[in-house]
Tab-separated table of N, CA and C and ligand atoms in Angstrom:
chain	number	residue	atom	x	y	z
A	1	MET	N	-14.833	-19.333	35.150
A	1	MET	CA	-15.559	-18.661	34.056
A	1	MET	C	-14.630	-17.648	33.374
A	2	THR	N	-14.547	-17.715	32.052
A	2	THR	CA	-13.649	-16.800	31.327
A	2	THR	C	-14.381	-15.481	31.044
A	3	LEU	N	-13.607	-14.462	30.667
A	3	LEU	CA	-14.208	-13.177	30.300
A	3	LEU	C	-15.156	-13.372	29.111
A	4	PHE	N	-14.767	-14.274	28.201
A	4	PHE	CA	-15.607	-14.591	27.039
A	4	PHE	C	-17.014	-15.016	27.481
A	5	ASP	N	-17.078	-15.908	28.459
A	5	ASP	CA	-18.386	-16.363	28.961
A	5	ASP	C	-19.119	-15.237	29.689
A	6	GLU	N	-18.358	-14.517	30.523
A	6	GLU	CA	-18.963	-13.442	31.323
A	6	GLU	C	-19.650	-12.379	30.478
A	7	ILE	N	-19.055	-12.058	29.351
A	7	ILE	CA	-19.614	-10.951	28.556
A	7	ILE	C	-20.712	-11.421	27.582
A	8	GLY	N	-20.977	-12.721	27.577
A	8	GLY	CA	-22.056	-13.226	26.729
A	8	GLY	C	-21.577	-13.796	25.405
A	9	GLY	N	-20.291	-14.140	25.333
A	9	GLY	CA	-19.745	-14.873	24.186
A	9	GLY	C	-19.899	-14.186	22.837
A	10	PHE	N	-20.000	-15.023	21.793
A	10	PHE	CA	-20.028	-14.517	20.413
A	10	PHE	C	-21.205	-13.578	20.144
A	11	GLU	N	-22.315	-13.846	20.827
A	11	GLU	CA	-23.499	-12.997	20.644
A	11	GLU	C	-23.136	-11.523	20.853
A	12	THR	N	-22.449	-11.257	21.976
A	12	THR	CA	-22.060	-9.887	22.322
A	12	THR	C	-21.007	-9.354	21.344
A	13	LEU	N	-19.997	-10.186	21.037
A	13	LEU	CA	-18.933	-9.732	20.130
A	13	LEU	C	-19.496	-9.398	18.755
A	14	LYS	N	-20.455	-10.197	18.305
A	14	LYS	CA	-21.054	-9.960	16.984
A	14	LYS	C	-21.832	-8.655	16.960
A	15	ARG	N	-22.537	-8.383	18.052
A	15	ARG	CA	-23.334	-7.155	18.149
A	15	ARG	C	-22.414	-5.923	18.074
A	16	ILE	N	-21.303	-5.988	18.812
A	16	ILE	CA	-20.364	-4.860	18.820
A	16	ILE	C	-19.716	-4.703	17.442
A	17	ASN	N	-19.270	-5.823	16.862
A	17	ASN	CA	-18.604	-5.767	15.557
A	17	ASN	C	-19.516	-5.237	14.462
A	18	LYS	N	-20.790	-5.596	14.553
A	18	LYS	CA	-21.751	-5.112	13.556
A	18	LYS	C	-21.805	-3.582	13.624
A	19	ALA	N	-21.953	-3.047	14.844
A	19	ALA	CA	-22.027	-1.594	15.025
A	19	ALA	C	-20.713	-0.933	14.604
A	20	PHE	N	-19.586	-1.583	14.951
A	20	PHE	CA	-18.264	-1.035	14.635
A	20	PHE	C	-18.040	-0.983	13.118
A	21	TYR	N	-18.263	-2.088	12.426
A	21	TYR	CA	-17.987	-2.109	10.989
A	21	TYR	C	-19.017	-1.319	10.171
A	22	ASP	N	-20.220	-1.117	10.727
A	22	ASP	CA	-21.154	-0.177	10.072
A	22	ASP	C	-20.461	1.174	9.967
A	23	LYS	N	-19.802	1.569	11.057
A	23	LYS	CA	-19.137	2.879	11.093
A	23	LYS	C	-17.871	2.888	10.238
A	24	VAL	N	-17.093	1.787	10.330
A	24	VAL	CA	-15.842	1.702	9.564
A	24	VAL	C	-16.129	1.797	8.064
A	25	TYR	N	-17.065	0.980	7.583
A	25	TYR	CA	-17.353	0.953	6.145
A	25	TYR	C	-17.953	2.274	5.665
A	26	ALA	N	-18.667	2.972	6.569
A	26	ALA	CA	-19.308	4.236	6.180
A	26	ALA	C	-18.338	5.414	6.252
A	27	HIS	N	-17.184	5.214	6.888
A	27	HIS	CA	-16.268	6.331	7.081
A	27	HIS	C	-15.572	6.692	5.758
A	28	PRO	N	-15.555	8.003	5.408
A	28	PRO	CA	-15.017	8.399	4.100
A	28	PRO	C	-13.526	8.077	3.914
A	29	TRP	N	-12.775	7.971	4.981
A	29	TRP	CA	-11.337	7.657	4.840
A	29	TRP	C	-11.071	6.192	5.206
A	30	LEU	N	-11.366	5.832	6.441
A	30	LEU	CA	-11.094	4.458	6.890
A	30	LEU	C	-11.825	3.427	6.029
A	31	GLY	N	-13.034	3.778	5.606
A	31	GLY	CA	-13.843	2.858	4.815
A	31	GLY	C	-13.163	2.403	3.525
A	32	GLN	N	-12.311	3.267	2.977
A	32	GLN	CA	-11.647	2.925	1.709
A	32	GLN	C	-10.710	1.725	1.854
A	33	TYR	N	-10.169	1.540	3.046
A	33	TYR	CA	-9.247	0.429	3.285
A	33	TYR	C	-9.978	-0.921	3.282
A	34	PHE	N	-11.267	-0.850	3.510
A	34	PHE	CA	-12.037	-2.088	3.681
A	34	PHE	C	-12.955	-2.420	2.520
A	35	LYS	N	-13.150	-1.451	1.620
A	35	LYS	CA	-14.271	-1.624	0.684
A	35	LYS	C	-14.159	-2.837	-0.232
A	36	LEU	N	-12.961	-3.362	-0.463
A	36	LEU	CA	-12.846	-4.552	-1.320
A	36	LEU	C	-12.988	-5.860	-0.533
A	37	LEU	N	-13.092	-5.734	0.786
A	37	LEU	CA	-13.144	-6.952	1.611
A	37	LEU	C	-14.572	-7.299	1.992
A	38	PRO	N	-14.923	-8.591	1.881
A	38	PRO	CA	-16.278	-8.981	2.290
A	38	PRO	C	-16.469	-8.752	3.792
A	39	ARG	N	-17.535	-8.078	4.137
A	39	ARG	CA	-17.785	-7.731	5.547
A	39	ARG	C	-17.887	-8.929	6.464
A	40	GLU	N	-18.591	-9.991	5.965
A	40	GLU	CA	-18.773	-11.173	6.843
A	40	GLU	C	-17.421	-11.719	7.249
A	41	GLN	N	-16.479	-11.715	6.274
A	41	GLN	CA	-15.159	-12.275	6.556
A	41	GLN	C	-14.415	-11.447	7.604
A	42	ILE	N	-14.420	-10.142	7.430
A	42	ILE	CA	-13.666	-9.284	8.343
A	42	ILE	C	-14.307	-9.294	9.737
A	43	GLU	N	-15.639	-9.305	9.782
A	43	GLU	CA	-16.312	-9.339	11.090
A	43	GLU	C	-16.057	-10.658	11.803
A	44	LYS	N	-16.039	-11.749	11.049
A	44	LYS	CA	-15.814	-13.055	11.664
A	44	LYS	C	-14.373	-13.152	12.189
A	45	GLN	N	-13.414	-12.706	11.352
A	45	GLN	CA	-12.006	-12.753	11.773
A	45	GLN	C	-11.809	-11.949	13.059
A	46	GLN	N	-12.427	-10.770	13.104
A	46	GLN	CA	-12.270	-9.898	14.266
A	46	GLN	C	-12.901	-10.512	15.507
A	47	ALA	N	-14.097	-11.080	15.329
A	47	ALA	CA	-14.787	-11.689	16.474
A	47	ALA	C	-13.965	-12.877	16.988
A	48	ASP	N	-13.462	-13.701	16.064
A	48	ASP	CA	-12.661	-14.861	16.460
A	48	ASP	C	-11.370	-14.435	17.157
A	49	PHE	N	-10.784	-13.339	16.656
A	49	PHE	CA	-9.528	-12.861	17.213
A	49	PHE	C	-9.716	-12.378	18.662
A	50	ILE	N	-10.730	-11.553	18.880
A	50	ILE	CA	-10.981	-11.042	20.235
A	50	ILE	C	-11.436	-12.189	21.144
A	51	ALA	N	-12.301	-13.057	20.625
A	51	ALA	CA	-12.797	-14.186	21.429
A	51	ALA	C	-11.620	-14.978	21.999
A	52	GLN	N	-10.680	-15.279	21.124
A	52	GLN	CA	-9.522	-16.077	21.535
A	52	GLN	C	-8.699	-15.357	22.608
A	53	ALA	N	-8.622	-14.017	22.485
A	53	ALA	CA	-7.826	-13.225	23.430
A	53	ALA	C	-8.486	-13.123	24.806
A	54	ILE	N	-9.779	-13.446	24.896
A	54	ILE	CA	-10.463	-13.315	26.192
A	54	ILE	C	-10.948	-14.671	26.718
A	55	GLY	N	-10.279	-15.710	26.265
A	55	GLY	CA	-10.554	-17.036	26.822
A	55	GLY	C	-11.622	-17.832	26.093
A	56	GLY	N	-12.043	-17.353	24.916
A	56	GLY	CA	-13.038	-18.082	24.117
A	56	GLY	C	-12.374	-19.172	23.286
A	57	PRO	N	-13.148	-19.779	22.367
A	57	PRO	CA	-12.599	-20.876	21.553
A	57	PRO	C	-11.463	-20.430	20.632
A	58	ASP	N	-10.566	-21.357	20.312
A	58	ASP	CA	-9.424	-21.066	19.430
A	58	ASP	C	-9.829	-21.164	17.975
A	59	ASN	N	-10.712	-20.288	17.534
A	59	ASN	CA	-11.229	-20.368	16.157
A	59	ASN	C	-10.454	-19.513	15.179
A	60	TYR	N	-9.624	-18.591	15.700
A	60	TYR	CA	-8.995	-17.612	14.809
A	60	TYR	C	-8.026	-18.273	13.840
A	61	ARG	N	-8.294	-18.097	12.522
A	61	ARG	CA	-7.452	-18.722	11.496
A	61	ARG	C	-6.777	-17.678	10.605
A	62	GLY	N	-6.834	-16.418	11.011
A	62	GLY	CA	-6.220	-15.362	10.204
A	62	GLY	C	-4.721	-15.298	10.439
A	63	LYS	N	-4.098	-14.322	9.796
A	63	LYS	CA	-2.654	-14.129	9.962
A	63	LYS	C	-2.385	-13.501	11.326
A	64	ALA	N	-1.131	-13.554	11.747
A	64	ALA	CA	-0.738	-12.820	12.943
A	64	ALA	C	-0.992	-11.340	12.649
A	65	VAL	N	-1.480	-10.605	13.655
A	65	VAL	CA	-1.962	-9.241	13.412
A	65	VAL	C	-0.920	-8.364	12.706
A	66	ILE	N	0.318	-8.402	13.141
A	66	ILE	CA	1.327	-7.518	12.538
A	66	ILE	C	1.541	-7.872	11.062
A	67	SER	N	1.687	-9.151	10.742
A	67	SER	CA	1.870	-9.548	9.326
A	67	SER	C	0.667	-9.167	8.477
A	68	ALA	N	-0.514	-9.161	9.074
A	68	ALA	CA	-1.733	-8.848	8.305
A	68	ALA	C	-1.795	-7.380	7.897
A	69	HIS	N	-0.958	-6.528	8.519
A	69	HIS	CA	-1.037	-5.088	8.251
A	69	HIS	C	0.228	-4.484	7.656
A	70	LEU	N	1.225	-5.304	7.316
A	70	LEU	CA	2.504	-4.763	6.828
A	70	LEU	C	2.348	-3.943	5.551
A	71	HIS	N	1.348	-4.318	4.730
A	71	HIS	CA	1.142	-3.631	3.449
A	71	HIS	C	0.147	-2.481	3.559
A	72	ILE	N	-0.267	-2.159	4.789
A	72	ILE	CA	-1.286	-1.123	4.972
A	72	ILE	C	-0.652	0.112	5.620
A	73	PHE	N	-0.795	1.270	4.963
A	73	PHE	CA	-0.240	2.504	5.520
A	73	PHE	C	-1.232	3.063	6.540
A	74	ILE	N	-0.874	2.941	7.812
A	74	ILE	CA	-1.743	3.397	8.898
A	74	ILE	C	-1.032	4.526	9.647
A	75	THR	N	-1.614	5.708	9.615
A	75	THR	CA	-1.030	6.835	10.354
A	75	THR	C	-1.642	6.876	11.755
A	76	GLU	N	-1.017	7.669	12.613
A	76	GLU	CA	-1.544	7.903	13.968
A	76	GLU	C	-3.001	8.401	13.889
A	77	GLU	N	-3.220	9.359	12.984
A	77	GLU	CA	-4.560	9.946	12.859
A	77	GLU	C	-5.597	8.885	12.460
A	78	LEU	N	-5.215	8.025	11.500
A	78	LEU	CA	-6.144	6.993	11.042
A	78	LEU	C	-6.424	5.981	12.166
A	79	PHE	N	-5.367	5.645	12.893
A	79	PHE	CA	-5.523	4.709	14.011
A	79	PHE	C	-6.514	5.288	15.031
A	80	GLN	N	-6.364	6.604	15.296
A	80	GLN	CA	-7.255	7.239	16.280
A	80	GLN	C	-8.702	7.298	15.806
A	81	ILE	N	-8.873	7.462	14.505
A	81	ILE	CA	-10.243	7.457	13.975
A	81	ILE	C	-10.869	6.084	14.233
A	82	ARG	N	-10.083	5.036	13.924
A	82	ARG	CA	-10.584	3.672	14.156
A	82	ARG	C	-10.943	3.486	15.634
A	83	GLU	N	-10.074	3.959	16.515
A	83	GLU	CA	-10.342	3.819	17.946
A	83	GLU	C	-11.598	4.562	18.365
A	84	SER	N	-11.809	5.765	17.819
A	84	SER	CA	-12.994	6.502	18.259
A	84	SER	C	-14.272	5.849	17.727
A	85	LEU	N	-14.212	5.251	16.534
A	85	LEU	CA	-15.395	4.539	16.028
A	85	LEU	C	-15.683	3.311	16.899
A	86	LEU	N	-14.604	2.680	17.358
A	86	LEU	CA	-14.778	1.509	18.225
A	86	LEU	C	-15.414	1.916	19.562
A	87	GLN	N	-14.949	3.035	20.130
A	87	GLN	CA	-15.532	3.488	21.404
A	87	GLN	C	-17.017	3.815	21.214
A	88	ALA	N	-17.347	4.419	20.075
A	88	ALA	CA	-18.752	4.746	19.798
A	88	ALA	C	-19.582	3.462	19.702
A	89	ALA	N	-19.006	2.432	19.068
A	89	ALA	CA	-19.724	1.142	18.955
A	89	ALA	C	-19.911	0.511	20.342
A	90	PHE	N	-18.904	0.638	21.206
A	90	PHE	CA	-19.024	0.119	22.583
A	90	PHE	C	-20.196	0.797	23.297
A	91	GLN	N	-20.250	2.128	23.195
A	91	GLN	CA	-21.297	2.895	23.889
A	91	GLN	C	-22.665	2.516	23.363
A	92	GLU	N	-22.779	2.500	22.041
A	92	GLU	CA	-24.057	2.223	21.394
A	92	GLU	C	-24.633	0.870	21.762
A	93	THR	N	-23.759	-0.121	21.924
A	93	THR	CA	-24.229	-1.485	22.174
A	93	THR	C	-24.192	-1.831	23.654
A	94	GLY	N	-23.826	-0.868	24.497
A	94	GLY	CA	-23.754	-1.118	25.935
A	94	GLY	C	-22.768	-2.226	26.276
A	95	ALA	N	-21.599	-2.193	25.635
A	95	ALA	CA	-20.588	-3.237	25.860
A	95	ALA	C	-20.139	-3.255	27.331
A	96	PRO	N	-19.909	-4.452	27.885
A	96	PRO	CA	-19.475	-4.555	29.278
A	96	PRO	C	-18.110	-3.888	29.512
A	97	ALA	N	-17.977	-3.189	30.651
A	97	ALA	CA	-16.757	-2.426	30.960
A	97	ALA	C	-15.493	-3.291	30.903
A	98	ALA	N	-15.582	-4.510	31.419
A	98	ALA	CA	-14.395	-5.376	31.454
A	98	ALA	C	-13.927	-5.723	30.038
A	99	LEU	N	-14.887	-5.868	29.130
A	99	LEU	CA	-14.538	-6.172	27.740
A	99	LEU	C	-13.900	-4.949	27.072
A	100	ILE	N	-14.478	-3.790	27.322
A	100	ILE	CA	-13.950	-2.546	26.736
A	100	ILE	C	-12.490	-2.364	27.152
A	101	GLU	N	-12.242	-2.575	28.441
A	101	GLU	CA	-10.893	-2.378	28.979
A	101	GLU	C	-9.886	-3.312	28.302
A	102	LYS	N	-10.249	-4.574	28.201
A	102	LYS	CA	-9.348	-5.574	27.623
A	102	LYS	C	-9.127	-5.333	26.129
A	103	TRP	N	-10.203	-5.055	25.422
A	103	TRP	CA	-10.158	-4.840	23.967
A	103	TRP	C	-9.262	-3.632	23.659
A	104	ASN	N	-9.458	-2.537	24.428
A	104	ASN	CA	-8.639	-1.337	24.215
A	104	ASN	C	-7.163	-1.621	24.496
A	105	LYS	N	-6.914	-2.430	25.510
A	105	LYS	CA	-5.524	-2.781	25.849
A	105	LYS	C	-4.866	-3.532	24.699
A	106	ILE	N	-5.590	-4.450	24.110
A	106	ILE	CA	-5.051	-5.231	22.985
A	106	ILE	C	-4.714	-4.290	21.831
A	107	ASP	N	-5.673	-3.435	21.472
A	107	ASP	CA	-5.454	-2.504	20.353
A	107	ASP	C	-4.244	-1.598	20.621
A	108	GLN	N	-4.159	-1.090	21.851
A	108	GLN	CA	-3.049	-0.186	22.182
A	108	GLN	C	-1.715	-0.918	22.138
A	109	ALA	N	-1.715	-2.180	22.523
A	109	ALA	CA	-0.475	-2.969	22.524
A	109	ALA	C	0.048	-3.141	21.091
A	110	PHE	N	-0.874	-3.248	20.122
A	110	PHE	CA	-0.452	-3.435	18.730
A	110	PHE	C	-0.132	-2.119	18.031
A	111	LYS	N	-0.604	-1.025	18.614
A	111	LYS	CA	-0.511	0.281	17.940
A	111	LYS	C	0.884	0.626	17.403
A	112	PRO	N	1.940	0.565	18.227
A	112	PRO	CA	3.258	0.974	17.692
A	112	PRO	C	3.697	0.157	16.487
A	113	ALA	N	3.307	-1.101	16.434
A	113	ALA	CA	3.715	-1.959	15.310
A	113	ALA	C	2.863	-1.715	14.063
A	114	LEU	N	1.678	-1.194	14.242
A	114	LEU	CA	0.776	-1.020	13.090
A	114	LEU	C	0.924	0.338	12.424
A	115	ILE	N	1.431	1.305	13.182
A	115	ILE	CA	1.548	2.672	12.651
A	115	ILE	C	2.856	2.873	11.889
A	116	SER	N	2.764	3.597	10.759
A	116	SER	CA	3.974	3.939	10.002
A	116	SER	C	4.022	5.443	9.804
A	117	ARG	N	5.246	5.970	9.663
A	117	ARG	CA	5.384	7.410	9.415
A	117	ARG	C	5.324	7.729	7.933
A	118	SER	N	5.676	6.732	7.109
A	118	SER	CA	5.577	6.967	5.665
A	118	SER	C	5.283	5.647	4.960
A	119	VAL	N	4.830	5.764	3.720
A	119	VAL	CA	4.517	4.573	2.928
A	119	VAL	C	5.769	3.692	2.775
A	120	ALA	N	6.938	4.333	2.790
A	120	ALA	CA	8.196	3.597	2.618
A	120	ALA	C	8.422	2.560	3.720
A	121	GLU	N	7.772	2.759	4.857
A	121	GLU	CA	7.918	1.793	5.960
A	121	GLU	C	7.028	0.556	5.762
A	122	CYS	N	6.125	0.624	4.798
A	122	CYS	CA	5.227	-0.519	4.558
A	122	CYS	C	5.894	-1.492	3.597
A	123	SER	N	5.469	-2.756	3.637
A	123	SER	CA	6.036	-3.710	2.675
A	123	SER	C	4.954	-4.596	2.081
A	124	PRO	N	5.064	-4.851	0.766
A	124	PRO	CA	4.078	-5.715	0.119
A	124	PRO	C	4.133	-7.123	0.723
A	125	ARG	N	2.995	-7.808	0.712
A	125	ARG	CA	2.961	-9.172	1.286
A	125	ARG	C	3.632	-10.183	0.369
A	126	PHE	N	3.607	-9.896	-0.950
A	126	PHE	CA	4.247	-10.801	-1.921
A	126	PHE	C	4.671	-9.946	-3.106
A	127	PRO	N	5.634	-10.423	-3.942
A	127	PRO	CA	6.096	-9.600	-5.060
A	127	PRO	C	4.917	-9.182	-5.931
A	128	GLY	N	4.843	-7.916	-6.241
A	128	GLY	CA	3.762	-7.431	-7.088
A	128	GLY	C	2.541	-6.965	-6.306
A	129	ASP	N	2.521	-7.251	-5.015
A	129	ASP	CA	1.402	-6.816	-4.172
A	129	ASP	C	1.491	-5.301	-3.972
A	130	GLY	N	0.356	-4.662	-3.855
A	130	GLY	CA	0.365	-3.210	-3.662
A	130	GLY	C	0.370	-2.829	-2.193
A	131	ILE	N	0.617	-1.524	-1.950
A	131	ILE	CA	0.497	-0.973	-0.605
A	131	ILE	C	-0.878	-0.326	-0.521
A	132	LEU	N	-1.575	-0.600	0.561
A	132	LEU	CA	-2.902	-0.015	0.755
A	132	LEU	C	-2.718	1.344	1.426
A	133	SER	N	-2.953	2.407	0.661
A	133	SER	CA	-2.739	3.744	1.213
A	133	SER	C	-3.709	4.734	0.588
A	134	PHE	N	-4.428	5.451	1.412
A	134	PHE	CA	-5.364	6.467	0.924
A	134	PHE	C	-5.123	7.758	1.689
A	135	SER	N	-5.235	8.881	0.996
A	135	SER	CA	-5.098	10.149	1.724
A	135	SER	C	-6.432	10.496	2.345
A	136	ALA	N	-6.352	11.292	3.403
A	136	ALA	CA	-7.575	11.752	4.049
A	136	ALA	C	-8.356	12.602	3.055
A	137	PRO	N	-9.670	12.345	2.938
A	137	PRO	CA	-10.468	13.188	2.035
A	137	PRO	C	-10.359	14.633	2.504
A	138	GLU	N	-10.442	15.553	1.561
A	138	GLU	CA	-10.295	16.965	1.930
A	138	GLU	C	-11.333	17.380	2.942
A	139	LYS	N	-10.849	18.071	3.942
A	139	LYS	CA	-11.790	18.572	4.955
A	139	LYS	C	-12.547	19.740	4.346
A	140	THR	N	-13.876	19.678	4.457
A	140	THR	CA	-14.657	20.791	3.913
A	140	THR	C	-14.795	21.835	5.012
A	141	SER	N	-14.660	23.043	4.633
A	141	SER	CA	-14.719	24.100	5.623
A	141	SER	C	-15.980	24.935	5.394
A	142	ALA	N	-16.563	25.389	6.486
A	142	ALA	CA	-17.769	26.197	6.371
A	142	ALA	C	-17.421	27.593	5.843
A	143	ILE	N	-16.182	28.006	6.128
A	143	ILE	CA	-15.744	29.338	5.689
A	143	ILE	C	-14.980	29.194	4.371
A	144	LYS	N	-15.489	29.798	3.350
A	144	LYS	CA	-14.829	29.657	2.052
A	144	LYS	C	-14.114	30.947	1.699
B	201	HEM	C1	-6.381	2.118	11.454
B	201	HEM	C2	-6.024	0.913	11.841
B	201	HEM	C3	-6.301	-0.342	11.063
B	201	HEM	C4	-6.587	-0.509	9.718
B	201	HEM	C5	-6.683	0.542	8.610
B	201	HEM	C6	-6.768	-1.940	9.509
B	201	HEM	C7	-7.067	-2.519	8.289
B	201	HEM	C8	-7.185	-3.866	8.065
B	201	HEM	C9	-7.431	-4.466	6.767
B	201	HEM	C10	-7.600	-3.689	5.443
B	201	HEM	C11	-7.452	-5.807	6.947
B	201	HEM	C12	-7.644	-6.885	5.877
B	201	HEM	C13	-6.285	-7.366	5.412
B	201	HEM	C14	-6.408	-8.362	4.289
B	201	HEM	O1	-6.506	-9.559	4.573
B	201	HEM	O2	-6.399	-7.954	3.119
B	201	HEM	C15	-7.253	-6.069	8.362
B	201	HEM	C16	-7.248	-7.316	8.940
B	201	HEM	C17	-7.202	-7.547	10.294
B	201	HEM	N1	-7.019	-6.595	11.283
B	201	HEM	FE1	-6.778	-4.622	10.996
B	201	HEM	N2	-6.595	-2.615	10.709
B	201	HEM	C18	-6.321	-1.672	11.681
B	201	HEM	C19	-6.084	-1.918	13.020
B	201	HEM	C20	-6.219	-3.139	13.629
B	201	HEM	C21	-6.075	-3.380	15.051
B	201	HEM	C22	-5.745	-2.328	16.118
B	201	HEM	C23	-6.311	-4.714	15.248
B	201	HEM	C24	-6.294	-5.499	16.530
B	201	HEM	C25	-5.300	-5.532	17.349
B	201	HEM	C26	-6.582	-5.308	13.959
B	201	HEM	C27	-6.844	-6.639	13.726
B	201	HEM	C28	-7.014	-7.238	12.501
B	201	HEM	C29	-7.219	-8.657	12.294
B	201	HEM	C30	-7.293	-9.724	13.383
B	201	HEM	C31	-7.336	-8.859	10.904
B	201	HEM	C32	-7.571	-10.202	10.152
B	201	HEM	C33	-6.268	-10.703	9.596
B	201	HEM	C34	-6.468	-11.913	8.681
B	201	HEM	O3	-7.594	-12.173	8.288
B	201	HEM	O4	-5.487	-12.597	8.355
B	201	HEM	N3	-6.520	-4.329	13.003
B	201	HEM	N4	-7.086	-4.864	9.005
């Protein structure tokens, strides 16, 4: 029995992804990176990607993860925001511990390759393609 079967297959992955992308799309900074992308597509790609990594069907037809992010400026801070939203989605949906452990390991393994120190480290996917980069919205302070 694979981890995919043990955790309840696509049903479970879909439930977690729904909760996760609700938070991602609603986030004032991270959400900007996703707003032009159809949610069904991104949720399906993500579910297929994780499914394949935990012994599920080989459905993933997206790009290799690193190539898919070369044009995206991802800072350490932004990466951590994404991770904390993911942990919140795990808690909210009662995700199985074994899945949480594996999923976090995958994300951490890709982290050094996905993070850049400056926009100059990013590269367009094709000539004329833009770099996806947004600054953090201004933090509002209670003390003015
Ligand atoms: C803050 C961190 C991240 C940001 C801002 C981000 C953003 C994005 C965006 C905007 C896309 C759509 C790209 C496009 O086709 O136009 C994408 C695709 C994708 N991301 Fe991320 N991502 C992050 C971290 C991660 C991590 C840690 C993983 C998993 C290891 C991951 C896995 C994927 C996958 C599998 C796709 C689909 C690629 C495809 O369809 O070809 N991402 N990401």
